[in-house]
Tab-separated table of C-alpha atoms in Angstrom:
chain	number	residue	atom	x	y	z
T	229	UNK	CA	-11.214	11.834	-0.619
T	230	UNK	CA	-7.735	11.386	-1.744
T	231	UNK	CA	-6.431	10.051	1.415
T	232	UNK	CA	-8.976	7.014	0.665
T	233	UNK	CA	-8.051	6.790	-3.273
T	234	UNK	CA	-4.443	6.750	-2.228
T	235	UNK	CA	-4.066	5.897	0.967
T	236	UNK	CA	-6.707	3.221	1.969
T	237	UNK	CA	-4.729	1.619	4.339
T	238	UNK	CA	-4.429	3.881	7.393
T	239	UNK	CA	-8.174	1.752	7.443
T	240	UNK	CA	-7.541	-1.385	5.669
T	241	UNK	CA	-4.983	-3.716	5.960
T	242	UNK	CA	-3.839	-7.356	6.830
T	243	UNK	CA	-6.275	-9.909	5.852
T	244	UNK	CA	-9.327	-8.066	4.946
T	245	UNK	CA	-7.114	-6.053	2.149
T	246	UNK	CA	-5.577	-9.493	1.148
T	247	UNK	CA	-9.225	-11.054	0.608
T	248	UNK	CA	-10.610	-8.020	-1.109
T	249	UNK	CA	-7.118	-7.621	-3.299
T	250	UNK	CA	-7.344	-11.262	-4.442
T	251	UNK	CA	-10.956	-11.364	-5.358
T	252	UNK	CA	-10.708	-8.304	-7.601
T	253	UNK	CA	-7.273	-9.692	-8.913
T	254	UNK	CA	-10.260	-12.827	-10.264
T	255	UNK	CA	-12.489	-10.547	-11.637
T	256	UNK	CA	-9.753	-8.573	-13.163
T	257	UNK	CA	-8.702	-11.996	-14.476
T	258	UNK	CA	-12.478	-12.650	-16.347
T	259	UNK	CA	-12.283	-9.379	-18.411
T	260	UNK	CA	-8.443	-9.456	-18.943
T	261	UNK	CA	-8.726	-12.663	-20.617
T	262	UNK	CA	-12.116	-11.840	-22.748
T	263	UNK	CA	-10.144	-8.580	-24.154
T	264	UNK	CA	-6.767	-10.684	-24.820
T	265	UNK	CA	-5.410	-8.614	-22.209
T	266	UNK	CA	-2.235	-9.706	-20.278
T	267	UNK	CA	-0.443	-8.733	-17.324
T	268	UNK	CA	3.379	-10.141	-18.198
T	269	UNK	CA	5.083	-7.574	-15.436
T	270	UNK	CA	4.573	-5.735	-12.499
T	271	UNK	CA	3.488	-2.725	-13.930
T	272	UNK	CA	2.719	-4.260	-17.244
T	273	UNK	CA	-0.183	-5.037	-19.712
T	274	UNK	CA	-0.469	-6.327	-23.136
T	275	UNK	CA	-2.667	-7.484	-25.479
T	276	UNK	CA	-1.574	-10.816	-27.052
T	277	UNK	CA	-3.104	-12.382	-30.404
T	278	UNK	CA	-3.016	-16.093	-29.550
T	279	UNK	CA	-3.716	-18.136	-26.467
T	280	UNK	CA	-0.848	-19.089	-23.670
T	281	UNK	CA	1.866	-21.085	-25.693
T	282	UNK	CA	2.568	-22.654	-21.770
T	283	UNK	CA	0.826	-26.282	-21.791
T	284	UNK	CA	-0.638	-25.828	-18.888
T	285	UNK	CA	-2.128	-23.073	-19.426
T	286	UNK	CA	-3.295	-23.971	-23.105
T	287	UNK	CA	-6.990	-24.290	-22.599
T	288	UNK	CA	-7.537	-21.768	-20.298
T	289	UNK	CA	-6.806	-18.114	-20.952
T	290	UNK	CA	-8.261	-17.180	-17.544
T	291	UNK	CA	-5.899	-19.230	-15.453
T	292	UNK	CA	-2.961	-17.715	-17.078
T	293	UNK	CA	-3.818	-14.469	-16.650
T	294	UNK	CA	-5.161	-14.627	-12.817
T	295	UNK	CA	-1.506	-16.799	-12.938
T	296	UNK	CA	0.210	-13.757	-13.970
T	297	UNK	CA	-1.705	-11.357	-11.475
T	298	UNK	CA	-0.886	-13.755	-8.732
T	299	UNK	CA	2.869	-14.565	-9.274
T	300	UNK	CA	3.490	-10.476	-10.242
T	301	UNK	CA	1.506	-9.709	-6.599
T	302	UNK	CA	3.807	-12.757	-4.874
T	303	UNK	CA	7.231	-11.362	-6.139
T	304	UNK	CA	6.479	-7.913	-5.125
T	305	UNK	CA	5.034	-8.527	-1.926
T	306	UNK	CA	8.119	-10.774	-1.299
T	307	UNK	CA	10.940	-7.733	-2.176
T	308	UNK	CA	8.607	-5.106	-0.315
T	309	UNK	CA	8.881	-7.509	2.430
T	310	UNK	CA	13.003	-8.416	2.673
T	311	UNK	CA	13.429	-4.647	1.706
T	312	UNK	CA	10.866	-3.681	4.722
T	313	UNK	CA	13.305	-5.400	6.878
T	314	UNK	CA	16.272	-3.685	5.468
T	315	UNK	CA	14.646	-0.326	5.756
T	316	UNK	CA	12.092	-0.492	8.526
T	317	UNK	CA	13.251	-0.053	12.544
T	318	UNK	CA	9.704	-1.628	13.627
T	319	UNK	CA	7.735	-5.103	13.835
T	320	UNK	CA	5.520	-5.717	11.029
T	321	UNK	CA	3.212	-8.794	9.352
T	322	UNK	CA	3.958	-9.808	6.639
T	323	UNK	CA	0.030	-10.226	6.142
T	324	UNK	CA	0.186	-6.596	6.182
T	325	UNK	CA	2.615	-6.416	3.431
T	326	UNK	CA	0.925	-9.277	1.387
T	327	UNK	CA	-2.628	-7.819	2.248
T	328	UNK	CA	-2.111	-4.381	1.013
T	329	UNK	CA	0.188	-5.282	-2.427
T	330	UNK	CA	-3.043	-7.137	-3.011
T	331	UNK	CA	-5.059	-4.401	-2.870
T	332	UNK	CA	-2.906	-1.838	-4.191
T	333	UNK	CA	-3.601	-4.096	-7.965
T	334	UNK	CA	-7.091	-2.956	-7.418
T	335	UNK	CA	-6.562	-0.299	-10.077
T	336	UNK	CA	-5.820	-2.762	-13.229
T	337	UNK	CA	-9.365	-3.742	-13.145
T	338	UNK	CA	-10.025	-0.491	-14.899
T	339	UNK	CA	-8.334	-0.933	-18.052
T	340	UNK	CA	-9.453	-4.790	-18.600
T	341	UNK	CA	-13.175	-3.833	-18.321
T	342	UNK	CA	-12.320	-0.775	-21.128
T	343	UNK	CA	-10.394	-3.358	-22.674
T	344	UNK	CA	-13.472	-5.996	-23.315
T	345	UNK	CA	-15.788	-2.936	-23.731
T	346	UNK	CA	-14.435	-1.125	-26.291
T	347	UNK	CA	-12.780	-4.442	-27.934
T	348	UNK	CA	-9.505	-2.874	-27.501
T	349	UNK	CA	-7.784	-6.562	-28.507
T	350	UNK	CA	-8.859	-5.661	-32.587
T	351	UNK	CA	-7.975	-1.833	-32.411
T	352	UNK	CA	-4.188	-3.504	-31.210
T	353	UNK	CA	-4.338	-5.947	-33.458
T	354	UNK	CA	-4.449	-3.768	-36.520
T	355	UNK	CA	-2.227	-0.955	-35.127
T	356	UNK	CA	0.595	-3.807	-34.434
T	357	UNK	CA	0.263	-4.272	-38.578
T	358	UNK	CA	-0.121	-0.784	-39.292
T	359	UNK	CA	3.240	-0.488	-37.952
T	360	UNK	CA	4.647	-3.625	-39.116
T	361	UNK	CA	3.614	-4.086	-42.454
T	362	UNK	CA	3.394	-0.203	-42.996
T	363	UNK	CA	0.243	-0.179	-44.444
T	364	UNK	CA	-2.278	2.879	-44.212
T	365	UNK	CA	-3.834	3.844	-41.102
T	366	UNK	CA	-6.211	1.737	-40.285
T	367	UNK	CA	-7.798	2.999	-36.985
T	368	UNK	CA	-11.532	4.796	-38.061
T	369	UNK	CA	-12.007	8.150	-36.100
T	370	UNK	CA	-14.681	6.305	-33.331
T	371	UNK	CA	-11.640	3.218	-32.842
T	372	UNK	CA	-9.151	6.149	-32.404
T	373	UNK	CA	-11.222	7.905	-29.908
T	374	UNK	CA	-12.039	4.774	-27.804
T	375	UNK	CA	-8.235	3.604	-27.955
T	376	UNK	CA	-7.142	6.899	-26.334
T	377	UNK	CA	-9.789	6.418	-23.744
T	378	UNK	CA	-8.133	2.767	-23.567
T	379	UNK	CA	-4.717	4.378	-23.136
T	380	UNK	CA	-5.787	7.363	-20.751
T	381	UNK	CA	-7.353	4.594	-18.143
T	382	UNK	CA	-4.492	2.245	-18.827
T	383	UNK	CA	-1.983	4.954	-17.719
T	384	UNK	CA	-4.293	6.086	-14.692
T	385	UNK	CA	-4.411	3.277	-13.600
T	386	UNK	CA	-0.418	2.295	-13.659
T	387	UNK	CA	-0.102	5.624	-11.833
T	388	UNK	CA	-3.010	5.168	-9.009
T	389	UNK	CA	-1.496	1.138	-8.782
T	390	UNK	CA	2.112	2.326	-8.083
T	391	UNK	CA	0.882	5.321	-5.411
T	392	UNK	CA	-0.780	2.578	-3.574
T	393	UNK	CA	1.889	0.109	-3.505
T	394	UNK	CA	4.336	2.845	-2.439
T	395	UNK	CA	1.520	3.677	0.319
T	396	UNK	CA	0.943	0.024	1.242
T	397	UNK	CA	4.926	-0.516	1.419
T	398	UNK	CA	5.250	2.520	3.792
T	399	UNK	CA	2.541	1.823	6.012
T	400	UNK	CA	2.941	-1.216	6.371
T	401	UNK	CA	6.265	-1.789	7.029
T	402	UNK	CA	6.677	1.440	8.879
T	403	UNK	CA	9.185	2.774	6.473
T	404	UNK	CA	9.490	6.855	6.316
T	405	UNK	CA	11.036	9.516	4.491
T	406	UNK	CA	13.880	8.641	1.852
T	407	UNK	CA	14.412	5.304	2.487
T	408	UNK	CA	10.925	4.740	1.697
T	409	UNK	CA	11.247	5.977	-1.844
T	410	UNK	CA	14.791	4.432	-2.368
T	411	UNK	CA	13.806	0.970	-0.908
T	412	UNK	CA	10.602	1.074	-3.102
T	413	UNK	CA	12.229	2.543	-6.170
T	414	UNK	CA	14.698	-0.496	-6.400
T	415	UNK	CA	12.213	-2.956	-5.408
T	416	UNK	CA	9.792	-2.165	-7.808
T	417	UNK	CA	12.230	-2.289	-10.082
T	418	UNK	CA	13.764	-5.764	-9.398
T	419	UNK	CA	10.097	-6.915	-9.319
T	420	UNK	CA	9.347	-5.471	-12.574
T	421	UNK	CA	12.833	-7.156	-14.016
T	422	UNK	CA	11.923	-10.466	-11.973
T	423	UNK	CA	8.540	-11.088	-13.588
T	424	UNK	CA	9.214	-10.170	-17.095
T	425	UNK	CA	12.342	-12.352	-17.079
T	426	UNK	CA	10.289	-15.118	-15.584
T	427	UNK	CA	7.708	-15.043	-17.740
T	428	UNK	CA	9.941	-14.537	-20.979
T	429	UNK	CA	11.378	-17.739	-20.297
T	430	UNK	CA	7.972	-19.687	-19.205
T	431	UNK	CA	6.792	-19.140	-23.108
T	432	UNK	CA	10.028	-20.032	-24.523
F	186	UNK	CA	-15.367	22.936	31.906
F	187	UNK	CA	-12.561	23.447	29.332
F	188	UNK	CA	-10.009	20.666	29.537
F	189	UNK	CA	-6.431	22.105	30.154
F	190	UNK	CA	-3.791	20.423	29.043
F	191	UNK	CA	0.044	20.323	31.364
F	192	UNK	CA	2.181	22.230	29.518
F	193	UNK	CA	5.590	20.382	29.158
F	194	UNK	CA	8.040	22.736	27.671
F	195	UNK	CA	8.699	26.233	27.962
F	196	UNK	CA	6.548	28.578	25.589
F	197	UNK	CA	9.995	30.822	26.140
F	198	UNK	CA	12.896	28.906	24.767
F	199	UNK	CA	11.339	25.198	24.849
F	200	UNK	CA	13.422	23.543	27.778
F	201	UNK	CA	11.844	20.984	29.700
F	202	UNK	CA	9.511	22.239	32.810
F	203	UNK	CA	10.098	21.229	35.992
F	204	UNK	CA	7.326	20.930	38.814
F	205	UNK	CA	7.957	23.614	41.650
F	206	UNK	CA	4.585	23.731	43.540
F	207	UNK	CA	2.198	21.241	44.808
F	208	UNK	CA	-1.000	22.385	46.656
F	209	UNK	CA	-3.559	20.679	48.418
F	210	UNK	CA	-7.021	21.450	47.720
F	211	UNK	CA	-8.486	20.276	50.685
F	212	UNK	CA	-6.489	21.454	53.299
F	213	UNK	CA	-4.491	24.155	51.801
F	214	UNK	CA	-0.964	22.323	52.307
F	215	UNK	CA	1.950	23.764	49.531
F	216	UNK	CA	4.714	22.082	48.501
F	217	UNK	CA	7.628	23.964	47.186
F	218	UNK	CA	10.967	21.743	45.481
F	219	UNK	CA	11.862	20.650	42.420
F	220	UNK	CA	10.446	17.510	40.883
F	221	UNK	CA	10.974	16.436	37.619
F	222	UNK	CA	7.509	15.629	35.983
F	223	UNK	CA	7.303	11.295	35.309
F	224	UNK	CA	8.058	10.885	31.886
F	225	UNK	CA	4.842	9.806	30.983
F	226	UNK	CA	3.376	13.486	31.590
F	227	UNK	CA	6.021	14.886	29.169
F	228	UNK	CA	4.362	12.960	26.400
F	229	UNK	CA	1.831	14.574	24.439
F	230	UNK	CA	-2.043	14.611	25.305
F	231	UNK	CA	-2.708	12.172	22.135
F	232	UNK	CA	-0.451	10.164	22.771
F	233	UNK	CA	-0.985	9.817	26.666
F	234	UNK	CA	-4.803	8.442	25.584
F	235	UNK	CA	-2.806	5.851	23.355
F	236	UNK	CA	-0.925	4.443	26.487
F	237	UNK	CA	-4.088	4.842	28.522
F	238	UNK	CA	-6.010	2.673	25.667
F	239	UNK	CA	-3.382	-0.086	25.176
F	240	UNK	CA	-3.074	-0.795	28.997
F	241	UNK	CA	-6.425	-0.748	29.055
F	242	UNK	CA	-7.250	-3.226	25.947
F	243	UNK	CA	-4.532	-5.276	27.540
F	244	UNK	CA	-2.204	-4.669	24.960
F	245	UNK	CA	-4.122	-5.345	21.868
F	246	UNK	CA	-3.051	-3.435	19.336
F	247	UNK	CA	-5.750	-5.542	17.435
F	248	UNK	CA	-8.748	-4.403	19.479
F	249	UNK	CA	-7.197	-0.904	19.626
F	250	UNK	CA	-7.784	-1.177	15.731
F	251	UNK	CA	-10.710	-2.060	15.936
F	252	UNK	CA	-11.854	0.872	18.104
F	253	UNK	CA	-10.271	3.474	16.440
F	254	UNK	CA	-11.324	2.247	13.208
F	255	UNK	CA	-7.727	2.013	12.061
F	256	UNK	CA	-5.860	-0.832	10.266
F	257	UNK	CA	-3.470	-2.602	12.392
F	258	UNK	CA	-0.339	-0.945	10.835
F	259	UNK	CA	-1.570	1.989	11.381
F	260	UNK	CA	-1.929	1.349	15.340
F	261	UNK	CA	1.181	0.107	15.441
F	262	UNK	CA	3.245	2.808	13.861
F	263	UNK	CA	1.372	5.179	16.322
F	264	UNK	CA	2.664	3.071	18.685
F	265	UNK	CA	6.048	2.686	17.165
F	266	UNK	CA	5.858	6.868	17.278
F	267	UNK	CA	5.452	6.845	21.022
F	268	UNK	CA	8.210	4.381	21.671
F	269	UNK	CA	10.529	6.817	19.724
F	270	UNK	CA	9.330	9.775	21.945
F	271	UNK	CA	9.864	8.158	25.288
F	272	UNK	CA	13.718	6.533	24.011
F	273	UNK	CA	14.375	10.249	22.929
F	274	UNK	CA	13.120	11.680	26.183
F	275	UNK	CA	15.063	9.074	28.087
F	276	UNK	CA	18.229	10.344	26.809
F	277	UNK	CA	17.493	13.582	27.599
């Protein structure tokens, strides 16, 4: 059972992982942008108050944030591929690579349904002035509760997201031992540096 | 009838076996020397049924994926696996 939770793709890969990847990144995308929810990194989610200050994006929340799942799945995909080819002695697609990074973003689906369902966009909302403006706490017992369920799926969900991009980057690019965890370390970090530079300076 | 597998290396200090004795079922002919078993033999029994499967499938690693209900990575690491096995037997 874990093998499949963590390690789908000794089964699934190439396109059929890219098709299923995208198509929950679109769904993810629907909810995300009913809760406010934001995905402004790699490994990143927010909720935001207003609406996409880009102009394109202006009157449509959705598009920005299946934007942001797309170009944070694109920049990865692209350093676990030049990395792969560092690291790897074999042959691979980079369908494979693309396919399974698609899939491994499966996970965030989890918090942005919570998100919507527990209207996790007001519980922020008033902790971010709680802590700003110092005023009393806020939160009532049943908003507490629900925003540590919020959190504990949030953080599951990083976790499960990053064991199956690690998987997906080993597997498919044949990568083993070490350098697998060095290669993927420093890519995941230049991603994660990438795409919240990139989008810092889209909304300024 | 149980299947039995060639061993390869020594269960005594893991050298490389050699083939001494060949006999003829039919007509009880022996041969005694010393022949050095094809490479392919020396690989293991799983990995023998890979090469048998990819010459077979023509050498589609897609169709092998298909069969053995792996993802194409997957097929070709195990392939990828074998190569490494025969290089490091070559050099021995």
């Amino acid at each position: 059972m874990s093998a499949i939770l963590f390690n789908p793709f000794e089964r699934i890969a190439g396109g059929r992982a890219l098709i299923w990847g995208l198509a929950v990144m679109l769904i993810t995308s629907v909810f995300a942008s009913l809760a406010n929810l934001q995905f402004d990194g790699v490994l990143d989610m927010h909720f935001v108050e207003q609406q996409s200050s880009i102009s394109f994006f202006t009157s449509c929340n959705f598009c920005y944030v299946f934007f942001q799942l797309i170009y944070c799945w694109i920049v990865s995909s692209f350093l676990f591929y030049f990395s792969g080819l560092i690291a790897s002695k074999s042959q691979f697609r980079i369908l494979d690579i693309f396919g399974t990074q698609a899939f491994a973003r499966i996970p965030f689906i989890l918090p942005a349904i919570i998100a919507l369902a527990t209207n996790q966009s007001e519980v922020s909302s008033k902790t971010t002035k709680q802590v700003i403006e110092g005023t009393s706490f806020l939160l009532t017992p049943a908003e507490l509760l629900l925003f540590g369920l919020f959190l504990f799926f949030s953080i599951i969900s990083i976790i499960w997201s990053i064991a199956l991009m690690y998987n997906a980057y080993r597997v498919s690019a044949n990568v083993k031992g070490l350098s697998a965890t060095i290669y993927f370390i420093i890519s995941i970090i230049l991603a994660e540096i990438i795409t919240k530079i990139s989008f810092y300076l889209l909304t300024v | 009838m149980a299947i039995k597998n060639l061993p390869v290396k020594c269960p005594s200090c893991s050298a490389g076996l050699k083939v001494k004795s060949l006999h003829c079922a039919e007509c009880e002919t022996v041969i005694e020397g010393s022949y050095e078993l094809p490479i392919l033999a020396q690989l293991s029994q799983k990995d023998q049924e890979f090469i048998l499967s990819f010459v077979k499938h023509s050498g589609s690693l897609k169709e092998m994926a298909k069969e053995m209900s792996l993802s194409y990575p997957s097929v070709r690491n195990l392939l990828d696996g074998i190569i490494d096995n025969l290089n490091n037997l070559e050099v021995k």
